[in-house]
Coordinates of C-alpha atoms in Angstrom, one line a residue:
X4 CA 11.7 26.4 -96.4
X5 CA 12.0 25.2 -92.8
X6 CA 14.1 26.2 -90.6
X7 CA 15.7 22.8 -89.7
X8 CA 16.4 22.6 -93.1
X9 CA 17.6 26.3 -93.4
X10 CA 19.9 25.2 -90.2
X11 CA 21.2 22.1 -91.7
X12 CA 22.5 23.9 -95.1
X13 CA 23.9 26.9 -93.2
X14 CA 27.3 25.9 -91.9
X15 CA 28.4 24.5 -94.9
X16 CA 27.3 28.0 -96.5
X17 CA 29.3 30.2 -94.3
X18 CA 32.7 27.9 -94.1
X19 CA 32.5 28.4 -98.1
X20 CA 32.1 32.0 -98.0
X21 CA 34.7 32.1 -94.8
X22 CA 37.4 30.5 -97.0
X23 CA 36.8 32.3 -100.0
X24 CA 36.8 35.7 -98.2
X25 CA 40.2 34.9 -96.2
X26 CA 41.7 34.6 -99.2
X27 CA 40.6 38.2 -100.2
X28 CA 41.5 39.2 -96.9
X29 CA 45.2 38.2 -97.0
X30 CA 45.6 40.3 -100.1
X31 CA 43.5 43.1 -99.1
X32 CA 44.9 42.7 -95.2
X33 CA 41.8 44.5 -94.4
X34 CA 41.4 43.9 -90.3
X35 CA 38.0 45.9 -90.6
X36 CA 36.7 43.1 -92.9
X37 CA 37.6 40.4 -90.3
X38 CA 35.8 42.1 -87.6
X39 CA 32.7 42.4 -89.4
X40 CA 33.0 39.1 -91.0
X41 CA 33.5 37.5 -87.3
X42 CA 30.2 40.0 -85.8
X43 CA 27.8 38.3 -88.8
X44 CA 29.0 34.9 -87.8
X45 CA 28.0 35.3 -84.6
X46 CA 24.8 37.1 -85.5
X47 CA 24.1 34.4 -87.6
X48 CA 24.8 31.6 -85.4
X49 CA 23.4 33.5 -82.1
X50 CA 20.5 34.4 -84.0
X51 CA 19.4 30.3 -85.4
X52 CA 20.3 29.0 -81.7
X53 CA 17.8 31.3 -80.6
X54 CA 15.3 30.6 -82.3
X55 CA 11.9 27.8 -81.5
X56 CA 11.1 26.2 -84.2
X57 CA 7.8 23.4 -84.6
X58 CA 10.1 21.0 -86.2
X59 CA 12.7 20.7 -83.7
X60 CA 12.6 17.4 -82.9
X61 CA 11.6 16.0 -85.8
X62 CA 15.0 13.9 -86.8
X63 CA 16.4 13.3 -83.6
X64 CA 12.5 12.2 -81.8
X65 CA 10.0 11.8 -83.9
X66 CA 7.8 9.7 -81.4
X67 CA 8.0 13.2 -78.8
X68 CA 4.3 14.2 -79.5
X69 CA 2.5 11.0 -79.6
X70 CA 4.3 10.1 -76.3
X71 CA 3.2 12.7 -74.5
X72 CA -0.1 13.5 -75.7
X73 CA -0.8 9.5 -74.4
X74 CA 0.3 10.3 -71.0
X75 CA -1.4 13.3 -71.0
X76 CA -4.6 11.7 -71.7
X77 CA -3.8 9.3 -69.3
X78 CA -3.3 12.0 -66.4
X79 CA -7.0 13.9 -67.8
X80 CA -8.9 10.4 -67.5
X81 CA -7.9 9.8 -64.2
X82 CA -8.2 13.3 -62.9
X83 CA -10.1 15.8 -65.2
X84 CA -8.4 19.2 -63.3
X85 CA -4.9 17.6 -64.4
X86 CA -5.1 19.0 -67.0
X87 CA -5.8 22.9 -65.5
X88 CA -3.3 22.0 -63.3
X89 CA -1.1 21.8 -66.0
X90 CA -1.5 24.4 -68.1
X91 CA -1.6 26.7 -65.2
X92 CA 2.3 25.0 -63.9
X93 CA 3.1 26.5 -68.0
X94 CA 1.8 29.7 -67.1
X95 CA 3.8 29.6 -64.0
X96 CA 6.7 28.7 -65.4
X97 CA 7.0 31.5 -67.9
X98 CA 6.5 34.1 -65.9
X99 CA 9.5 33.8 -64.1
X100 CA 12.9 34.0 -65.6
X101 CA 11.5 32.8 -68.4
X102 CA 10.1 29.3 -70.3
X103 CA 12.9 27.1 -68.5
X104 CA 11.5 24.9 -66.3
X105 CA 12.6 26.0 -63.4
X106 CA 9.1 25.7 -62.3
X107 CA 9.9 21.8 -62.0
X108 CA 12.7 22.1 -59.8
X109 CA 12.6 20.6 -55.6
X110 CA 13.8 22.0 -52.9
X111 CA 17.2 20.7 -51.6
X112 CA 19.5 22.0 -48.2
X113 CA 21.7 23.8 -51.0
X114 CA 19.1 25.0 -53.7
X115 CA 16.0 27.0 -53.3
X116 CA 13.0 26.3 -55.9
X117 CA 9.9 28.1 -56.9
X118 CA 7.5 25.3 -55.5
X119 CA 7.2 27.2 -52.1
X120 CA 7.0 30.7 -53.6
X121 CA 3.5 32.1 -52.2
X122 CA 1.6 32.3 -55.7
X123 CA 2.7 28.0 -56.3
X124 CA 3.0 26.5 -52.5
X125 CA 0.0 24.2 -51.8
X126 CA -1.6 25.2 -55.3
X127 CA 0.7 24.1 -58.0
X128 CA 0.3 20.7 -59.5
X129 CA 1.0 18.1 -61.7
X130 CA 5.2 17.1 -60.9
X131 CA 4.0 13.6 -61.0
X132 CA 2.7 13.6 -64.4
X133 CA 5.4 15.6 -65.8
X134 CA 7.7 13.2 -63.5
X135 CA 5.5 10.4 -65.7
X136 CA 5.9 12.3 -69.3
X137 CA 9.5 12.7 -69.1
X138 CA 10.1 9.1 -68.4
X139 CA 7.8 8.1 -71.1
X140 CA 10.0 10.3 -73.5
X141 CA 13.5 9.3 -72.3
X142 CA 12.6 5.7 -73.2
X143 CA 12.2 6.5 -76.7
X144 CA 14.7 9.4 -77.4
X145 CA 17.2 9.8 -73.9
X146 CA 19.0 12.9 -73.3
X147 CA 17.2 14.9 -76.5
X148 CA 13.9 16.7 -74.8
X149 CA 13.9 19.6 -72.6
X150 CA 11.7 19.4 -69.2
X151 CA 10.3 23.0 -70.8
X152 CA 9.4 21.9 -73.8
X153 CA 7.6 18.8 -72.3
X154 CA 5.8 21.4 -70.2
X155 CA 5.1 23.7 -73.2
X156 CA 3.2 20.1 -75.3
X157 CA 1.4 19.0 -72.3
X158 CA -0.2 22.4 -71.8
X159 CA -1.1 22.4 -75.5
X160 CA -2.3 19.0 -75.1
X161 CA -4.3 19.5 -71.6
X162 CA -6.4 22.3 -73.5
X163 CA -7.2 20.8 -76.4
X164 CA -8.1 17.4 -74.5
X165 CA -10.7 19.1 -72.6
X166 CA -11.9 20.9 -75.6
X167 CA -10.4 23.7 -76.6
X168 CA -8.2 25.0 -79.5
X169 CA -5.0 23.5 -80.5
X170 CA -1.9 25.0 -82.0
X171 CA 1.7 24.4 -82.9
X172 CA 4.1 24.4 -79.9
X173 CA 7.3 25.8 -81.1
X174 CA 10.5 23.9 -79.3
X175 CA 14.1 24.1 -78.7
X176 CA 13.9 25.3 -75.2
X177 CA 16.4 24.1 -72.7
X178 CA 16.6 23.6 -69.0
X179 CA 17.4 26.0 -66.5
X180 CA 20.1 25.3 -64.0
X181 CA 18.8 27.7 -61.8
X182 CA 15.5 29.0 -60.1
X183 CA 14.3 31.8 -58.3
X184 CA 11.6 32.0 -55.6
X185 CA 12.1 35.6 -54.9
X186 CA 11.0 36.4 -59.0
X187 CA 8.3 33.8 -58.6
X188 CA 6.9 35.7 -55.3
X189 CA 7.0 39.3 -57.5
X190 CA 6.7 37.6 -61.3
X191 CA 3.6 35.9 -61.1
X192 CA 0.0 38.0 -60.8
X193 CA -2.0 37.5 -58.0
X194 CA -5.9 36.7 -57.7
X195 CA -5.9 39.9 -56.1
X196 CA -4.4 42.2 -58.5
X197 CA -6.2 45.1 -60.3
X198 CA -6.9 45.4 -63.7
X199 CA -3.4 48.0 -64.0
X200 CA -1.3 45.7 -62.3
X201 CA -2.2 42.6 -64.9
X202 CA -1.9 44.9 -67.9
X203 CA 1.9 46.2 -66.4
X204 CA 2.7 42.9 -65.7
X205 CA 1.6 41.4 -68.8
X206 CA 3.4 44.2 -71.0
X207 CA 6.6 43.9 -69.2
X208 CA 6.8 40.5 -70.7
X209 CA 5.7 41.5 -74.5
X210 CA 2.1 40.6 -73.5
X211 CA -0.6 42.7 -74.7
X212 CA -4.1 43.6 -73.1
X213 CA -6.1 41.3 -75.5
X214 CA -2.9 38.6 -74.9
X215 CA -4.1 38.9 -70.5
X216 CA -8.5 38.7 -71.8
X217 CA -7.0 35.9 -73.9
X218 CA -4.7 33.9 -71.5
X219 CA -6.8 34.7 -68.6
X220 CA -9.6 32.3 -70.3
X221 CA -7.3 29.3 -69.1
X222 CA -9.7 30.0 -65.9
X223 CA -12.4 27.8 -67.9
X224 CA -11.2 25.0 -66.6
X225 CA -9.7 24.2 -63.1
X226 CA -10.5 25.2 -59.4
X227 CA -9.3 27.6 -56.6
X228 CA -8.6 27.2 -52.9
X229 CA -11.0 29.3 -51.1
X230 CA -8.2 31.6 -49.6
X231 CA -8.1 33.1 -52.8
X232 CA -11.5 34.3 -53.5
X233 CA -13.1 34.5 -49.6
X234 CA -12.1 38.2 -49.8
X235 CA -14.2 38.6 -53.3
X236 CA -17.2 36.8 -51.9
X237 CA -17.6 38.8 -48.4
X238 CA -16.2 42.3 -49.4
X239 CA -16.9 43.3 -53.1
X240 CA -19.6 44.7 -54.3
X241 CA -19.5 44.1 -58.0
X242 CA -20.5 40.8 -57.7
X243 CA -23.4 38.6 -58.5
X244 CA -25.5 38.4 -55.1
X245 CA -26.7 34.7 -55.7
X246 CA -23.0 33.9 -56.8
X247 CA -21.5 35.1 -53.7
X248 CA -24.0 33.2 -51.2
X249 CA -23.7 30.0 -53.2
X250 CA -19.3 30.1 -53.1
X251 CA -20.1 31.2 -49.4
X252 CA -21.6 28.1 -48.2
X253 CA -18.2 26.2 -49.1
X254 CA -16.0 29.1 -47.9
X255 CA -16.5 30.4 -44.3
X256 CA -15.8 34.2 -43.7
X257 CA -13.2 33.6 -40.9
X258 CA -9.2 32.9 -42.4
X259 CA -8.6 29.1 -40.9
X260 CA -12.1 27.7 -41.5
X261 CA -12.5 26.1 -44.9
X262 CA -9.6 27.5 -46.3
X263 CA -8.1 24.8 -48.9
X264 CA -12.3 23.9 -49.8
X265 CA -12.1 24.1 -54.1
X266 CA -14.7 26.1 -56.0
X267 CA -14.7 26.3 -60.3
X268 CA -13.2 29.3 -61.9
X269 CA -16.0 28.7 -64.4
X270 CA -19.3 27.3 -62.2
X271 CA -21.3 26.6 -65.6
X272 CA -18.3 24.6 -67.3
X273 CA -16.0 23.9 -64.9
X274 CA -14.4 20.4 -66.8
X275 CA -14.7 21.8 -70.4
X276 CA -12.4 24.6 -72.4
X277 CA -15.3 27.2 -73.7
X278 CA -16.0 30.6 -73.4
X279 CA -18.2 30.3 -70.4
X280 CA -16.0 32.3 -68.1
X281 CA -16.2 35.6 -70.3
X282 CA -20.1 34.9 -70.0
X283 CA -19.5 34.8 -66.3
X284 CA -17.8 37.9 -66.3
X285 CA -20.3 39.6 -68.3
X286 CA -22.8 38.5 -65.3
X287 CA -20.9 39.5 -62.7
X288 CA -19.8 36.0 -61.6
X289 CA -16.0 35.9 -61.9
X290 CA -14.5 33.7 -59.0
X291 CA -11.1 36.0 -58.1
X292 CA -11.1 39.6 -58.5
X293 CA -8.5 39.4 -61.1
X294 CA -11.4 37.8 -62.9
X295 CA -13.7 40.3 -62.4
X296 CA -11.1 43.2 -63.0
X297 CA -11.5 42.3 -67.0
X298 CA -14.8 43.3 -66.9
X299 CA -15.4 45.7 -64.7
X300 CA -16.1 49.6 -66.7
X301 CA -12.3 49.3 -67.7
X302 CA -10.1 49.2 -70.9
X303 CA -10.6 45.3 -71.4
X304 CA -14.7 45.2 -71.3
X305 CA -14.9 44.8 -75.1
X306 CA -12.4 41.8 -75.9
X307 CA -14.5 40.4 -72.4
X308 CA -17.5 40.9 -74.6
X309 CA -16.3 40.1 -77.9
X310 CA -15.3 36.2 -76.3
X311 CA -18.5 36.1 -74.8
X312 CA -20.2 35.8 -77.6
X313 CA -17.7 34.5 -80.0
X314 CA -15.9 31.7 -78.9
X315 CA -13.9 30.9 -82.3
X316 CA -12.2 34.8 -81.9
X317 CA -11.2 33.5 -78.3
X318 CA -9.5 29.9 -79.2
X319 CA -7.4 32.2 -82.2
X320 CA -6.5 34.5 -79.8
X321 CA -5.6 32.1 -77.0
X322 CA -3.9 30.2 -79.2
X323 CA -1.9 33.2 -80.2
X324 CA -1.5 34.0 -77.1
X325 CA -0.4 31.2 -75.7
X326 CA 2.6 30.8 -78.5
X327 CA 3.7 34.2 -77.5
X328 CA 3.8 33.5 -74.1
X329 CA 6.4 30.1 -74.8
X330 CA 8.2 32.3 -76.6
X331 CA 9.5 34.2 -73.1
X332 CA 12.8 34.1 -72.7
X333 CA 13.8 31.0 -73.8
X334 CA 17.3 29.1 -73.3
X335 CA 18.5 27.9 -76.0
X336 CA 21.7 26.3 -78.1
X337 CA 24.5 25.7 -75.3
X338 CA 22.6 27.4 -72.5
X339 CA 20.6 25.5 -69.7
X340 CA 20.8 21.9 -70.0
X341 CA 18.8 18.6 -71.3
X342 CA 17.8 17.6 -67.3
X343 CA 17.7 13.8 -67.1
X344 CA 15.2 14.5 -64.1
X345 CA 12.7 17.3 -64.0
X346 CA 13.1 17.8 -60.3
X347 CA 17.3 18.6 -60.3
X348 CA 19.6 20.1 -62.1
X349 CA 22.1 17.1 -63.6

């Protein structure tokens, strides 16, 4: 049975089985009974409001999918990295606080965002096309879809677009009212953590080693400023040589020269979702050195080499991955809000 439907029978259920246990109570007067009957409400109730469900919008906008996955497609035809761009703003926003989109959220002279946090300022992107989504969707159902959710389906939809796996996007999430650049500045991993730092990170959240191999394949698709890898390129010495020389042509050695020029996280395929970047890995060739950390005589070399060579084992897992990943602390029932703009709270 679904869980909508589950949902839609449930009230009706407990008021029945509230009235006919008061009327045991007030013979038995038994206050311990109330107490426990008031503690499996809530569980009950708390429990369904917290869940994501596929379904969720399914009565109240059924058009949601379609809607997006047009603009989406629109974004991707104009600008093939939208769609990296997008998925990566996903990742972003789940890993701090939470799958709220507080990501989303502009600075004001009384409110502090995330946009400016180090690992997002003058690298995330995409506000206009969520900006566009969100718009799209409030002209056929207004006030019913989260900015979080619409995040979650255009990720989804960005990755299998550009070829990759798809997957059902559990919903229900709300907005958040709040943000916090400080968790964004700590939360999110850098390119120049080390293989223990990604797997504590990604634990912390309920994300397993193969769940980081996994998710960290989103780097098939997308580019990086060269301030991120210039440190790779000139000081590391597990590292293709011919790889190195050809990213150093576009990315002088000195901090201030060149240091917003774009180079592919995957060289072979940079526009198309594949396994290519674990083959990269495998020859050395990994852009950041949180990259190259997967595959580098640490616990994580076989699930780099098992998605090298089997690129069906890495959409499953990604795809698992990624449904774990939306499932991060997630506001639901009469938390957060249904923002009527992505950018500010309402």
């Amino acid at each position: 049975m679904h869980l909508e439907n589950t949902l839609t029978h449930t009230p009706n259920y407990y008021l029945l089985t509230y009235s006919s246990r008061v009327s045991e109570m007030a013979s038995s007067s038994s206050s311990t009974f109330i107490i426990g009957l008031i503690t499996l409400l809530i569980l009950v109730f708390g429990s369904a409001n917290a869940t994501l469900y596929t379904n969720f919008y399914s009565s109240s906008c059924p058009k949601l999918l379609d809607t997006v996955k047009c603009e989406v497609e629109s974004a991707i035809s104009k600008e093939t990295r939208m769609g990296a761009s997008l998925l990566r703003l996903f990742f972003h926003d789940c890993f701090v606080n939470g799958c709220d989109g507080s990501i989303l959220l502009d600075d004001t002279s009384s409110f502090t965002g995330e946009k400016n946090a180090g690992p997002n300022k003058n690298s995330a992107r995409g506000f206009e096309v969520i900006d566009k989504i969100k718009s799209a969707v409030e002209k056929v159902c207004p006030g019913v879809v989260s900015c979080a959710d619409i995040l979650a389906i255009a990720a989804r939809d960005s990755v299998q677009i550009l070829g990759g796996p798809t997957w059902n996007v559990k919903l229900g999430r709300r907005d958040s009212r709040t943000a916090s650049q400080s968790a964004a500045n700590n939360g999110i991993p850098r390119p120049t953590s080390n293989l223990n730092q990604l797997i504590s990170r990604f634990n912390s959240l309920g994300l397993s080693s193969k769940d980081l191999v996994a998710l960290s394949g989103g780097h098939t698709i997308g580019l990086a400023r060269c301030t991120t890898f210039r440190a790779r390129i000139y000081n590391e010495t597990n590292i293709d040589s011919s790889f190195a020389h050809m990213r150093q042509s576009t990315c002088p050695r000195n901090s201030g020269s060149g240091d917003n020029s774009l180079a592919p996280l995957d060289f072979a395929t940079p526009t198309f979702f594949d396994n290519h970047y674990f083959k990269n890995l495998i020859q050395k060739k990994g852009l950041l050195h949180s990259d190259q950390q997967l595959f580098n005589g640490g616990s994580t070399d076989s699930t780099v080499q098992t998605y090298s060579t089997n690129p069906a084992s890495f959409f499953t897992d990604f795809s698992a991955a990624m449904i774990k990943m939306g499932d991060i602390s997630p506001l639901t029932g009469s938390t957060g809000e249904i923002r009527k703009n992505c950018r500010r709270v309402n």
